[in-house]
Coordinates of C-alpha atoms in Angstrom, one line a residue:
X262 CA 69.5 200.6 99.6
X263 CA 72.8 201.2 98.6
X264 CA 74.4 198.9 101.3
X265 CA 74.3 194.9 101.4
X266 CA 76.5 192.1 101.1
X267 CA 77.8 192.2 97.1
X268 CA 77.9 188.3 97.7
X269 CA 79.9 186.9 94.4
X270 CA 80.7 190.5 93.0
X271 CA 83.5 191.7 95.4
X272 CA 84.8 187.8 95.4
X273 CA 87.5 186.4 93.0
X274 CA 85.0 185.5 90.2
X275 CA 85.4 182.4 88.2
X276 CA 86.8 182.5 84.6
X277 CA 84.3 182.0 82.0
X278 CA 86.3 180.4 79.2
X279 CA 85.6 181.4 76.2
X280 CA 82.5 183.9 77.3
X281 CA 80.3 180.5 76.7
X282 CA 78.0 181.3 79.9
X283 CA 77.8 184.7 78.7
X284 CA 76.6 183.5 74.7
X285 CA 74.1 181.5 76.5
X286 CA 72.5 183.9 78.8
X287 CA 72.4 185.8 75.4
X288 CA 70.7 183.3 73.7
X289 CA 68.6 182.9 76.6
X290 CA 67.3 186.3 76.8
X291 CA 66.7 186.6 73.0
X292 CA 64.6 182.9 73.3
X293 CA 62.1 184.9 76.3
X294 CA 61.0 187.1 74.1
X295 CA 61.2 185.3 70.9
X296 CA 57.9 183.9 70.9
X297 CA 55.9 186.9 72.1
X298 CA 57.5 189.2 69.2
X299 CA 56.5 186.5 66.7
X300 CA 52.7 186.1 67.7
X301 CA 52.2 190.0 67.2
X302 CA 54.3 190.4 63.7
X303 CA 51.9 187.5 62.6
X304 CA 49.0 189.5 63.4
X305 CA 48.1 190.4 60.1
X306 CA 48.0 186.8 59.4
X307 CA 46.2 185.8 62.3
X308 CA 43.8 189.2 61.4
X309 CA 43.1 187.5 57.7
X310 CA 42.2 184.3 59.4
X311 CA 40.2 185.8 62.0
X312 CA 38.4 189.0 60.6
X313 CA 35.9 189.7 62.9
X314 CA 38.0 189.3 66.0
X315 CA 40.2 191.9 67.8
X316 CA 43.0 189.6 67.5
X317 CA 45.9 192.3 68.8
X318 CA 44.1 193.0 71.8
X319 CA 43.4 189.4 72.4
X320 CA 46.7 188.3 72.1
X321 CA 48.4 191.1 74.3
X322 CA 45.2 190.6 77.3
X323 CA 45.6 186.8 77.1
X324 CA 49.4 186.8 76.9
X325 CA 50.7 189.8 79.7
X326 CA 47.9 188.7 81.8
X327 CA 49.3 184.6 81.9
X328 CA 53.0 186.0 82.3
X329 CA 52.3 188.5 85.3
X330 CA 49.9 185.8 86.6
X331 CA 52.9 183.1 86.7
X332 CA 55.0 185.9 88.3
X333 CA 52.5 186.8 91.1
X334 CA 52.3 182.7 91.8
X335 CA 56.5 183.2 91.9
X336 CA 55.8 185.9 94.7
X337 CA 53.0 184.5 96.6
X338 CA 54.5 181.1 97.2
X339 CA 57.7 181.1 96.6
X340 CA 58.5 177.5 98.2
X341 CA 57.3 175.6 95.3
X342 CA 59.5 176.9 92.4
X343 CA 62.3 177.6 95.3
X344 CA 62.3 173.8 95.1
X345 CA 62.5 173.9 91.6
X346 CA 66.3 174.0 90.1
X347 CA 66.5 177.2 87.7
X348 CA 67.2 174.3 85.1
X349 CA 64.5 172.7 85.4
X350 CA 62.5 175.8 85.1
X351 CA 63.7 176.9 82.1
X352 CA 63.2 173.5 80.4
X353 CA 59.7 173.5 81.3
X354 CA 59.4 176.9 80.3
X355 CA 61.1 176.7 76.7
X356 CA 59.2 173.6 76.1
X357 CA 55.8 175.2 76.7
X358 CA 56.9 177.7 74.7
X359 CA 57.8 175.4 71.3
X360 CA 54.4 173.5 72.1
X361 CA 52.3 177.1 71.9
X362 CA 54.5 178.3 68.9
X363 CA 53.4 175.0 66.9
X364 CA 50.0 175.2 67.3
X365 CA 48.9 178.0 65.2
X366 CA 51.2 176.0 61.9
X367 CA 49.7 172.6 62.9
X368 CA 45.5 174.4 63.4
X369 CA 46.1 175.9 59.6
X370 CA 47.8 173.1 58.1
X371 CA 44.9 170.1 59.8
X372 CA 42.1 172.6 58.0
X373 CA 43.4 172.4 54.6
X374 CA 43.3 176.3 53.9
X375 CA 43.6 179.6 55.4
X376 CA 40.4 180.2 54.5
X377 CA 38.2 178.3 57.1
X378 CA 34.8 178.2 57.8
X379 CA 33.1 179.7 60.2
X380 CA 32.7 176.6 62.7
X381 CA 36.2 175.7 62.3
X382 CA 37.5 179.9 62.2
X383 CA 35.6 179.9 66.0
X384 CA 37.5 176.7 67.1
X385 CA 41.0 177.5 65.5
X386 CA 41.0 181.2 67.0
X387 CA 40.1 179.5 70.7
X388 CA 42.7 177.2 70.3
X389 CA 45.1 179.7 68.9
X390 CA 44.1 182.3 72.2
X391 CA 44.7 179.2 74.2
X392 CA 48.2 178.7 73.0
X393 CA 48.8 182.2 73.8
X394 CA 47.8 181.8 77.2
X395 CA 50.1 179.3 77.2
X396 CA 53.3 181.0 75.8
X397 CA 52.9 183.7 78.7
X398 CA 53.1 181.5 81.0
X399 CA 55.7 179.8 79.8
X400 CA 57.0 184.0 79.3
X401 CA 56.4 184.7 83.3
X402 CA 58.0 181.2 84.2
X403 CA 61.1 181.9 82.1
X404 CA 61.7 185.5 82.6
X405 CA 61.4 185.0 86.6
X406 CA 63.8 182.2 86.3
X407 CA 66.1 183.4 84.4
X408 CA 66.8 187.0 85.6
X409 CA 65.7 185.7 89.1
X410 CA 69.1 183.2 88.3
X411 CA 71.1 186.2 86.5
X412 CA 70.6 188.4 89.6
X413 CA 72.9 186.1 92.2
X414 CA 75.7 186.2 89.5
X415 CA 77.9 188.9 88.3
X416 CA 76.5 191.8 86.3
X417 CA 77.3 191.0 83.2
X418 CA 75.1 188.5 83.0
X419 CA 71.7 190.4 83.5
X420 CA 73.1 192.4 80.8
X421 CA 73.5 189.9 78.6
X422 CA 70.1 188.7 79.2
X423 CA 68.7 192.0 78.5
X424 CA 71.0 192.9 75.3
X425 CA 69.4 189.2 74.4
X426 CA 66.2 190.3 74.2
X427 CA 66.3 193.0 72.6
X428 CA 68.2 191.1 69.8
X429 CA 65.1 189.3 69.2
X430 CA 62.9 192.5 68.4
X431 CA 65.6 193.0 65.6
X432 CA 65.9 189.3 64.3
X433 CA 62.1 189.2 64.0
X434 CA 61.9 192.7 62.5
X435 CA 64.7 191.5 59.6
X436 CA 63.0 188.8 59.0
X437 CA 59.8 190.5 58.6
X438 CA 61.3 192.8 56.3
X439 CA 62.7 190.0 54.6
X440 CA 59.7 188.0 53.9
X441 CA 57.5 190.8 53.0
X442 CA 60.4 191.9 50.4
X443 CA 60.6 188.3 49.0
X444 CA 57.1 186.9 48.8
X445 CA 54.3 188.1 47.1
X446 CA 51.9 190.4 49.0
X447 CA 49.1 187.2 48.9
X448 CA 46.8 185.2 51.4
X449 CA 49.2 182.3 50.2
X450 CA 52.4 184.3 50.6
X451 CA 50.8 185.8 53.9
X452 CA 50.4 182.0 55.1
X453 CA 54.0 181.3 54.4
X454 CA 55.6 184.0 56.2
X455 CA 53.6 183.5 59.0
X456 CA 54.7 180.2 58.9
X457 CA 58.3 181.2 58.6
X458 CA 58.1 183.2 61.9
X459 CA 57.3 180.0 63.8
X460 CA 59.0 177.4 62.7
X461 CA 62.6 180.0 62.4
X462 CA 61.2 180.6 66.5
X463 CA 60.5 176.9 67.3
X464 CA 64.3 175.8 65.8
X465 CA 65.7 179.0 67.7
X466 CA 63.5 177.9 71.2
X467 CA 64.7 174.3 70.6
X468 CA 68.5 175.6 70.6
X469 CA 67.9 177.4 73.7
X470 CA 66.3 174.4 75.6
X471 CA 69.5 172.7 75.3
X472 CA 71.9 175.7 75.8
X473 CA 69.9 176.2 79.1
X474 CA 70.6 172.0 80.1
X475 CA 74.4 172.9 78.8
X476 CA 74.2 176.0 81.2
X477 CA 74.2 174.7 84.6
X478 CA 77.3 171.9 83.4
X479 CA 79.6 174.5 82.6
X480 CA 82.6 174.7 85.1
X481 CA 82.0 178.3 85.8
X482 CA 78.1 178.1 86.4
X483 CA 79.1 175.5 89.1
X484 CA 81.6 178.0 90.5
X485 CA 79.2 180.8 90.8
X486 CA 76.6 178.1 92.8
X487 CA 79.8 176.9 95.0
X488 CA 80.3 181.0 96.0
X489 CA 76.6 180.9 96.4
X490 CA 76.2 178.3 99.2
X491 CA 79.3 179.6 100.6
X492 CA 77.0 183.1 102.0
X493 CA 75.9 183.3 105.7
X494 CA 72.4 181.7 105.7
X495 CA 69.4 184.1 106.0
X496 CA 66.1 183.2 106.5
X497 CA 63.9 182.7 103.5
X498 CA 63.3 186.4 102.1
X499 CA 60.1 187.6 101.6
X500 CA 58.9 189.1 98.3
X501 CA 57.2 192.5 100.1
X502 CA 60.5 192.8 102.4
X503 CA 63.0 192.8 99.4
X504 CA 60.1 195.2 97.5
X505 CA 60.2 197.6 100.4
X506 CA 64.1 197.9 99.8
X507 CA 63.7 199.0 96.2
X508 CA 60.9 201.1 95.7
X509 CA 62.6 203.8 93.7
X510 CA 64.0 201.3 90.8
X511 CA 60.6 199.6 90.8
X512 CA 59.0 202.8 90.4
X513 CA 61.4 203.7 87.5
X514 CA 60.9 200.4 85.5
X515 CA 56.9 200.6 85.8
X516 CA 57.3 204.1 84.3
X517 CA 59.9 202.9 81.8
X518 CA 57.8 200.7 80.2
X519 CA 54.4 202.9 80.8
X520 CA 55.8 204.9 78.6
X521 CA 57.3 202.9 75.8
X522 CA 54.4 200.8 75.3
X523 CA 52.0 203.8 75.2
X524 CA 54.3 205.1 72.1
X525 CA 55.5 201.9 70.4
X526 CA 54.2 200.0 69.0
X527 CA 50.7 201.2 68.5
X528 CA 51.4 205.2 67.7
X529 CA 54.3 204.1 65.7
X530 CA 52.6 201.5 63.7
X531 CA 49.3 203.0 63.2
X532 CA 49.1 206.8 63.1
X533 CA 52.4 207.4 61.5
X534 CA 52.0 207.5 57.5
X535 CA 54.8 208.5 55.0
X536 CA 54.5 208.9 51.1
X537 CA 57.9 207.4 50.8
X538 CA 57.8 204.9 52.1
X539 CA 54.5 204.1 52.5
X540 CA 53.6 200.9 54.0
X541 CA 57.1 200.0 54.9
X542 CA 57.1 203.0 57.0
X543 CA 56.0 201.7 60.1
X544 CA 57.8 198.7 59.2
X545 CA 60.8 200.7 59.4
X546 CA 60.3 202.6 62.5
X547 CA 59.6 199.3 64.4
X548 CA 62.8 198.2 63.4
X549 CA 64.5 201.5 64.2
X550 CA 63.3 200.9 67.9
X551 CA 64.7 197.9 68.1
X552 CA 68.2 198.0 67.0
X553 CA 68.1 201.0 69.4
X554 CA 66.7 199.1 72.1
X555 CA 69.7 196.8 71.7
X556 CA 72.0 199.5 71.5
X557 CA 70.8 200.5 75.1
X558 CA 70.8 197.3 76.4
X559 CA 74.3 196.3 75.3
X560 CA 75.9 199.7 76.2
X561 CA 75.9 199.0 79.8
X562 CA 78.7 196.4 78.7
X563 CA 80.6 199.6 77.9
X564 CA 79.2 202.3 80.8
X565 CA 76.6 201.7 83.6
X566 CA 75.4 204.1 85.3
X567 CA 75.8 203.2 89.2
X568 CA 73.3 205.9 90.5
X569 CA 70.6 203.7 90.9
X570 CA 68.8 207.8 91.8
X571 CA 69.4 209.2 88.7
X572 CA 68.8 206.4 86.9
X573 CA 65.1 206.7 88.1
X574 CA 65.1 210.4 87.7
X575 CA 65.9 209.6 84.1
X576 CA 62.9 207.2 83.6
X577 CA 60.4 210.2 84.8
X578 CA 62.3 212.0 82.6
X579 CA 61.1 209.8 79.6
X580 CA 57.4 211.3 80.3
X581 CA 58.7 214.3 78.2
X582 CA 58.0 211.8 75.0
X583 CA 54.4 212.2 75.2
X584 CA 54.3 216.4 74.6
X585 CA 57.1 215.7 71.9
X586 CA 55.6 213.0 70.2
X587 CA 52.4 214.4 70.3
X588 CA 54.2 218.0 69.1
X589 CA 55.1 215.8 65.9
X590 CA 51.7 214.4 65.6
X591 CA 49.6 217.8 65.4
X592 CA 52.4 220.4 65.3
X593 CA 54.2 222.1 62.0
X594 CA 54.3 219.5 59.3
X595 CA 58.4 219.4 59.1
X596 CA 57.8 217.7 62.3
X597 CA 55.8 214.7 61.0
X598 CA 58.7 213.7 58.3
X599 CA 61.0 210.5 58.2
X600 CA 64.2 212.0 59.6
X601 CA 62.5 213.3 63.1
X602 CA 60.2 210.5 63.6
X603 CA 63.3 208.5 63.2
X604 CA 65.7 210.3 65.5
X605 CA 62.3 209.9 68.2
X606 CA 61.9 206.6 67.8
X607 CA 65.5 205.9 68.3
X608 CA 66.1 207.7 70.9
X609 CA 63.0 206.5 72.8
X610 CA 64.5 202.6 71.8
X611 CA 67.8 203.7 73.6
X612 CA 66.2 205.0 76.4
X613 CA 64.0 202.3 77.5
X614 CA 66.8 199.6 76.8
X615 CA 69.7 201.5 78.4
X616 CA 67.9 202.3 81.1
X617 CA 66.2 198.6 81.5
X618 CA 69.6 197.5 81.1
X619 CA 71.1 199.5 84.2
X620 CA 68.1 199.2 86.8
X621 CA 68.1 195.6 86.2
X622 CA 71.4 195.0 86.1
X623 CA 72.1 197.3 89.5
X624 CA 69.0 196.4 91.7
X625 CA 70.5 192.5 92.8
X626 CA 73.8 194.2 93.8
X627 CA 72.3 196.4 96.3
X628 CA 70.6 194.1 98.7
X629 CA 71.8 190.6 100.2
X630 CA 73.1 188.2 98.4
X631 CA 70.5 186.0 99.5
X632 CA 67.5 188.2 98.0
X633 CA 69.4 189.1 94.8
X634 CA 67.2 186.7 93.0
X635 CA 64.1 187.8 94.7
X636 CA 65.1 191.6 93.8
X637 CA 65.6 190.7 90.3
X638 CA 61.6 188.9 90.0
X639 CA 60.4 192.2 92.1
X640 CA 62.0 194.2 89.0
X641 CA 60.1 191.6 86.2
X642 CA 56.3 191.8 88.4
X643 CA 56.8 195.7 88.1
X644 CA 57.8 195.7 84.9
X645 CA 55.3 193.1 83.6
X646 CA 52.4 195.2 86.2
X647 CA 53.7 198.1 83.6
X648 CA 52.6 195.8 80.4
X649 CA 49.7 195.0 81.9
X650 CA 48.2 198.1 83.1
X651 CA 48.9 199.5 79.6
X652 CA 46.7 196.3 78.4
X653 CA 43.7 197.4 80.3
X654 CA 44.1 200.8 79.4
X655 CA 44.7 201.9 83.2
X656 CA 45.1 205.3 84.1
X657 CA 49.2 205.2 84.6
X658 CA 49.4 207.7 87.1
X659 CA 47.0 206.4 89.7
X660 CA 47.8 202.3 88.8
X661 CA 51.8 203.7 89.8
X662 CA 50.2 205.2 93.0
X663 CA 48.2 201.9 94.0
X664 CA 51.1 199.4 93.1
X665 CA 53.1 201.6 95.4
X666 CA 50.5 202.1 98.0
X667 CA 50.4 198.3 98.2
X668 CA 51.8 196.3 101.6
X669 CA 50.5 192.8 101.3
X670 CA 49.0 190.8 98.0
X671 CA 48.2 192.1 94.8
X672 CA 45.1 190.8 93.4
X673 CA 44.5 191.4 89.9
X674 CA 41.5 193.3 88.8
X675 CA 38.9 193.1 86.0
X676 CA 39.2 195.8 83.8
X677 CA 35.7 197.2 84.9
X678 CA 37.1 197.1 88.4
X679 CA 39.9 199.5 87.6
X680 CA 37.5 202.7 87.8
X681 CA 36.9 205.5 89.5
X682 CA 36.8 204.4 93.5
X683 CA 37.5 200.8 92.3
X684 CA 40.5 201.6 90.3
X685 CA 42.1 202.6 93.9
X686 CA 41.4 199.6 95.9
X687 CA 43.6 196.7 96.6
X688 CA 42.8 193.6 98.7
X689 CA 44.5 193.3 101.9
X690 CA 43.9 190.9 104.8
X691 CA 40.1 190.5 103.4
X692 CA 39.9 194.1 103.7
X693 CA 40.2 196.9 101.1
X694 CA 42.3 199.6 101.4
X695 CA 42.3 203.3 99.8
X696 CA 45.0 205.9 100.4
X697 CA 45.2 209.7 99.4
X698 CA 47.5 209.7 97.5
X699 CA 45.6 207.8 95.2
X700 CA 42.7 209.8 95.1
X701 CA 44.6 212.2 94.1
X702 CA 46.7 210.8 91.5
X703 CA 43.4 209.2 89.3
X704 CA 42.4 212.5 90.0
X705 CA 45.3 214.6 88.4
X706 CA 45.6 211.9 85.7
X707 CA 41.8 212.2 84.5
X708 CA 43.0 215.8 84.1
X709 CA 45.6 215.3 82.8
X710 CA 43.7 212.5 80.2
X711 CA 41.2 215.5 78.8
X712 CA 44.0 217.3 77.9
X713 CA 45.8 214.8 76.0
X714 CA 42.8 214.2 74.3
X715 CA 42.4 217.6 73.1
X716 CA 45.7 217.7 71.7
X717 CA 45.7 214.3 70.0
X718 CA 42.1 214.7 68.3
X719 CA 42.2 217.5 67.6
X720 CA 39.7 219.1 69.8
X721 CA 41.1 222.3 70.7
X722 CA 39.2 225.2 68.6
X723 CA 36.5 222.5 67.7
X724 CA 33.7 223.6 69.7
X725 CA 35.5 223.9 72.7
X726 CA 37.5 226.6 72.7
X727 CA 36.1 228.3 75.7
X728 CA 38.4 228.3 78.6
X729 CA 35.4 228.0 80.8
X730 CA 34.2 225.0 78.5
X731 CA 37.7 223.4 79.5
X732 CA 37.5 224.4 83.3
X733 CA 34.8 222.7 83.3
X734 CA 35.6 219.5 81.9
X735 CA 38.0 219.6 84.0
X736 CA 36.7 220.4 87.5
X737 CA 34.1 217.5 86.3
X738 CA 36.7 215.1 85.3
X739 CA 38.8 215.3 88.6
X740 CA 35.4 215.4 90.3
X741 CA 34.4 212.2 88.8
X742 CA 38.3 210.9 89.7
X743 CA 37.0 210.9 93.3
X744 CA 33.6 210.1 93.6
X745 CA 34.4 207.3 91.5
X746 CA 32.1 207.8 88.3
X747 CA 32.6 205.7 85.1
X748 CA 35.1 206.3 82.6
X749 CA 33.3 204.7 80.2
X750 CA 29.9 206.8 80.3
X751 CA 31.3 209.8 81.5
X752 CA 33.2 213.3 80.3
X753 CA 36.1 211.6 77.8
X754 CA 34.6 208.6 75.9
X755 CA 31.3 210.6 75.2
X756 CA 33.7 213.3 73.9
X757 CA 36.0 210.9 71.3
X758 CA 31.9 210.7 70.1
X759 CA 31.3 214.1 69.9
X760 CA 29.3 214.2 73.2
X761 CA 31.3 216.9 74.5
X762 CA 30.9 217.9 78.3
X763 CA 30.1 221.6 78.0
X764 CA 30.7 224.3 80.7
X765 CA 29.3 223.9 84.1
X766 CA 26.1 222.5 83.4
X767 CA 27.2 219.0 81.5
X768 CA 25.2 219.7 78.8
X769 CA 26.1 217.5 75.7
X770 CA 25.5 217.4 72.2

């Protein structure tokens, strides 16, 4: 892995006046995620005009789903967007994204109030869903594009990508804070700021659909193709052949952001309180995470790691956040205070987007230069297969163990599918295949699932203080991990409602 032609990297590299390629990737980067971190800060406006929907979980199952669907398309035929110049992809992708971000303004504005009726609240909140469909495809289509484009040029470039999207956590989390600071805490000021978000996002996606036509006329953009085309051909490479080459930073980004996104935002946001700060508390932590994320992500510009090894040694290493964070959840109340929950969420913000930064910045060097831009999309479907599994509340372990398991096409599953025996199956040549080790992983991890439920509700001395009480739950739990028995009826969930799995027996309450 570590050998490979370093294409344009070990060559003279052309001068980029001014650092105007470097803005733009920048700008760029920030644009991807701009319109994904303004749908969920407008959830509580979105949650006003839809009450009776579960408009979060909606909006992340409709939008991660779209993006990693557009990536899997990238991967599966790769001939059609191959044809596709990166500009033109980008421009296609930027405007879908200023169309989805207009519609939610344009549906409350046609019905006259933010207070619809029900005909029209069922119609606006399909249409809304719709546009957020939309804007992750546009997402998948852009991020492939883009980092797929980043990956054949000289590192600095990823990293500017990556140190751009971050930025647009913080620029949506300051102007959150600024809104909610300057208008009044009404359904009318709760319109406006909504508002705000999309039409400060549209102006900002409408700059980066011409910086990305400016992109591909600049001098040194034109250089970097020229060094390009100048590479010994290869044949066209294949997505699984260029996976097979880097399976230990693909492992470490799917963990990177397993974890992240099972801590932040949700923990952060909604089982933190504080009597200082009080609602602006997990207002503030958000933020906190993402001026550290950006932190991370730029200070590759300053040292990056090379060990692409310990780099994914350090990702596993991040699993250590779930016992501490959980420590500060249940453990001695000095724990639970601003200034640790701060330093937490900071350093879990540095972590993911220093870490982010160096995998993805690394990966494209270490392979030919004519699979650096299929290395770099290998490093977005993993990452995005991270999001999504999170979405459909996927045991981590044994999803890691089947992504890594697979040799052929990944077909996405229902979350139903993803259970028990099911949950360890993946479609290859018409056949379906199951391996040990993920029997054994979705066994461990169901384990491993009773316990953290017993640390974060509390159960421990409620009724099931028994060792043999636990051993039992356990033995049952991996048990049902095998013979493939539903989560959903079974041991946990029945637990969360008091139906506790006693002892040997199974005898509930």
């Amino acid at each position: 892995m570590e050998g490979g032609v370093k294409g344009v990297e070990y060559q003279a590299q052309p001068r980029d006046a001014y650092k105007i390629a470097y803005i733009i990737h920048f700008l760029l980067g920030a644009g991807n995620l701009l319109p994904w971190n303004a749908f969920i800060t407008a959830v509580d406006y979105f949650g006003h005009l839809y009450p009776t929907k579960h408009v979060e979980k909606v909006f992340s199952v409709a939008y991660m789903s779209s993006s990693v669907l557009v990536l899997l398309v990238m991967m599966t035929w790769s001939g059609w967007w191959e044809r596709m110049s990166p500009r033109l992809r980008l421009s296609l992708g930027f405007s879908l994204f200023i169309l989805s971000l207009m519609v939610a303004p344009i549906t409350d504005w046609l019905s006259g109030s933010s207070a619809l009726s029900s005909g029209r609240a069922n119609a606006g909140y399909g249409v809304t869903v719709a546009s957020v469909v939309v804007c992750g495809l546009a997402d998948g289509l852009v991020g492939g594009s883009l980092m797929g484009s980043a990956g054949k040029l000289p590192k600095k470039y990823m990293q500017a990508v990556f140190a751009g999207t971050a930025s647009s956590g913080v620029i949506i989390s300051l102007l959150r804070i600024s809104t909610k600071a300057m208008l009044p805490q009404t359904p009318k000021g709760l319109q406006t700021s909504a508002h705000l978000y999309f039409i400060v996002s549209t102006i900002f996606l409408l700059c980066c659909l011409l910086a990305c036509n400016l992109l591909y006329r600049l001098t040194v953009m034109q250089e970097h193709c020229r060094l390009a085309q100048d590479e010994p051909y290869c044949a066209r490479p294949k997505f699984w052949d260029v996976a097979r080459k880097v399976p230990l930073p693909a492992f470490g980004i799917f963990v990177t952001y397993t974890v992240t996104l099972s801590i932040f935002p949700g923990f952060i946001a909604e089982d933190l309180e504080s009597k200082l700060f009080r609602d602006w508390y997990p207002i503030l932590l958000i933020t906190v995470y993402n001026v550290a994320d950006l932190v991370g992500k730029s200070s590759t510009a300053v040292y990056l790691l090379k060990s692409i090894k310990w780099a994914t040694l350090a990702c596993i290493a991040r699993l250590l956040f779930y016992p501490i964070f959980a420590a500060c959840l249940h453990g001695p109340p000095w724990l639970k205070t601003e200034i640790p929950m701060g330093v937490l969420t900071f350093m879990l913000g540095l972590t993911n987007g220093y870490l982010t930064s160096v995998l993805m910045m690394t990966v494209p060097k270490t392979v030919l230069a004519s699979e650096a831009e299929l290395s770099a999309i290998v490093m977005v479907v993993f990452l995005g297969v991270g999001l999504t599994a999170l979405e459909y509340k996927v045991e981590s372990v044994s999803f890691l163990a089947c992504c890594l398991s697979l040799t052929n096409v990944i077909t996405p599953l229902k979350p139903q599918e993803l259970k028990g025996f099911a949950g360890i199956m993946f479609r290859r040549s018409g056949t379906f295949i199951l391996t040990p080790i993920s029997i054994s992983c979705i066994s461990v991890s169901r384990a491993l699932h009773v316990l953290e439920c017993a640390v974060v509700n509390g159960w421990v001395g409620s009724g099931l203080s028994s060792s043999r009480e636990w051993v039992g739950i356990m033995v049952y739990e991996v048990a049902m991990g095998v013979l493939g028995g539903d989560w959903e009826r079974n041991g946990v969930a029945n637990m969360g409602s008091k139906k506790r799995w006693r002892g040997w027996g199974g005898e509930s309450e």
